[in-house]
Amino acid sequence: MTVSQPAAATEAARPKLAFRPLPVPQVDVRGFWGDRVDAVAAKTAGILYDRCVEARMLEQIDPDRPSPGVVIPFHSPSPDEADAQGAEFTGSTVTTQMFWDSDWGKTIETAAYSLYRRRNPDLERKIDAVIDMYEKLQQEDGYLSSWYQRIQPGLRWTNLRDCHELYCAGHLIEGAVAYYQATGKRKLLDIMCRYADHIASMFGPEPGKKKGYCGHEEIELALVKLARATGEKKYMELAKYFIDQRGQQPHYFDEEARARGADPKAYHFKTYEYNQSHKPVREQDKVVGHAVRAMYLYSGMADIATEYGDDTLRVALDRLWDDLMTKSLYVTGGLGPSAHNEGFTSDYDLPNETAYAETCASVGLVFWASRMLGMGPNARYADMMERALYNGSISGLSLDGSLFFYENPLESRGGHHRWKWHRCPCCPPNIGRMVASIGSYFYGLADDALAVHLYGDSTARFEIAGRQVSLVQTSNYPWDGAVAIEVGPEAPVAFTLHLRVPAWCRKAALRVNGKLVDLEAATVDGYAAIRREWRQGDKVELDLEMSMARLFANPQVRQDIGRVALARGPLIYCVEETDNGGGLHRVALPREARLEAHVEPNLLGGVVTLSAIGSRADTESWGADLYRPEPPATKEMKLKAIPYFAWDNRDPGEMLVWLREG
Ligand SMILES: [Zn+2]
């Protein structure tokens, strides 16, 4: 990647304060993100519920209905048959999945955040009914898993490696925290506290407790959220235990397999790199295995590093971050090239057409990057959070909020399209909950500092040093880089405002109440810091030149050599057949071609497109030969590129990010 990353902060420069995101209701987004949140609130949230019902997920969780498990089964997987896709149980009429509790959890979370945007009594009533089912389902001792209670009873806690048991708990916990914060209703939160207490009674360092952790990370970051929402340190301690214990010897997954009479070596994925338990987390130095699992683990590690001030975790995280950024990340912020392990392969292996680049993985990178910012503002993380947000994540959702990508390739011959639903529906509610909660990614609040990580038309409200402050951003970002920020404290209050100056920006200017600030002197780790006593009506103006850029890949990326990707500001661009005709592999962009930006308010909900004079290898003059000693003739053409996230929202056809240069 050519966009240079500021080096990691030195020990001295990094603020010791923890920066926590503002809760979702404290940030109203308008403009670019406002449109997307509206689409999720108006459409996606309801669609998620409806499609969960259509997939017959209610039948798995509702104790008042016959269990799908008693419908004459013709295949019931043993725990060892379960794999990364999650075991399916197919009865005569019903197919059920072991991770459906997680889909309910994320659906509840999306609904919760959407309710801030617009009240929706019908959706709220439906979610309340789902919560009632979970209340009824929960066992006396607090245990709660629709799979192990209704489909495979008697086997709980026997296969943490494959069966998503704690992962499901984690997503229900996240849903519970969001729903409590959105509606004030405690029922699901209380249910999940009881379940978390049960989990804490089963797992931990004390004698007699299991020394395990989940094969699919998620419970760790969820317990941190639960601890923050309830003020209960015990949940934080449990999250820390799961992180500290991961990969220790004797290996829990070996012992667990033997305990159920299975051969640990018969593991479907062969290596514990698949679920990042191949070594203790502090010794890990390469991003490996299943991409979503990796991102969730690192997110939990970053939370614990922040909460406990644990530098040993921070050092490991910085090493892992470097590895991902320099060897395994798509230019779109997508990651995990292979469908085989839904994850990482070898260094610099970034195929474009077959890129798996699961929507959840890019969403997971946003989670990880945002949590790294808990340790202090640093554009090294925030720039990548922005890249993953604006490109590889939101490509997963159609502009109207109704259709979803699972894979996010960087090249298509015309056959790749968003779908209505998936047998493994993890991505739709993941992108739904991320978009609906986007306001919480904008800021980080510390005791006497506020960091602005993202720009965009919005209003935030927060309390700092005992004073209520509003902060209004007026901007047409990301289409335009002018950002006006009005700070409105109820009474004068001193704090430091950290403003990100993205690495992609070649020219930036900052004014406070009209007075130019020396940006170079004020900037540490890619953030300009302004400390002053803020008064009602204080105005900060940040002008970020929306630079257009040609990006080139490290020459070790075999798939991208001789190719160029186009960017403007945080957005990566692509060309589509509908604008450029077919045969996009024959198109080339000369190195010296002038790029132009065009505001197109009526295209794709309003975007800025890029154009240039390019060329296309001619097939007509070539004739029927397969090979010739001369290159094909070329014809001049006008190339038009649109933001990558917006592709496949018009006529179906080819798409290409990395253009041939020449
Ligand atoms: Zn997914």
XYZ file of C-alpha atoms and ligand atoms in Angstrom, residues 358 360 406 426-427, ligand 1:
6
model
C -15.998 -11.645 3.922
C -17.794 -9.757 8.542
C -20.879 -12.326 1.767
C -23.599 -13.919 9.604
C -22.865 -10.930 7.355
Zn -20.127 -13.005 7.643
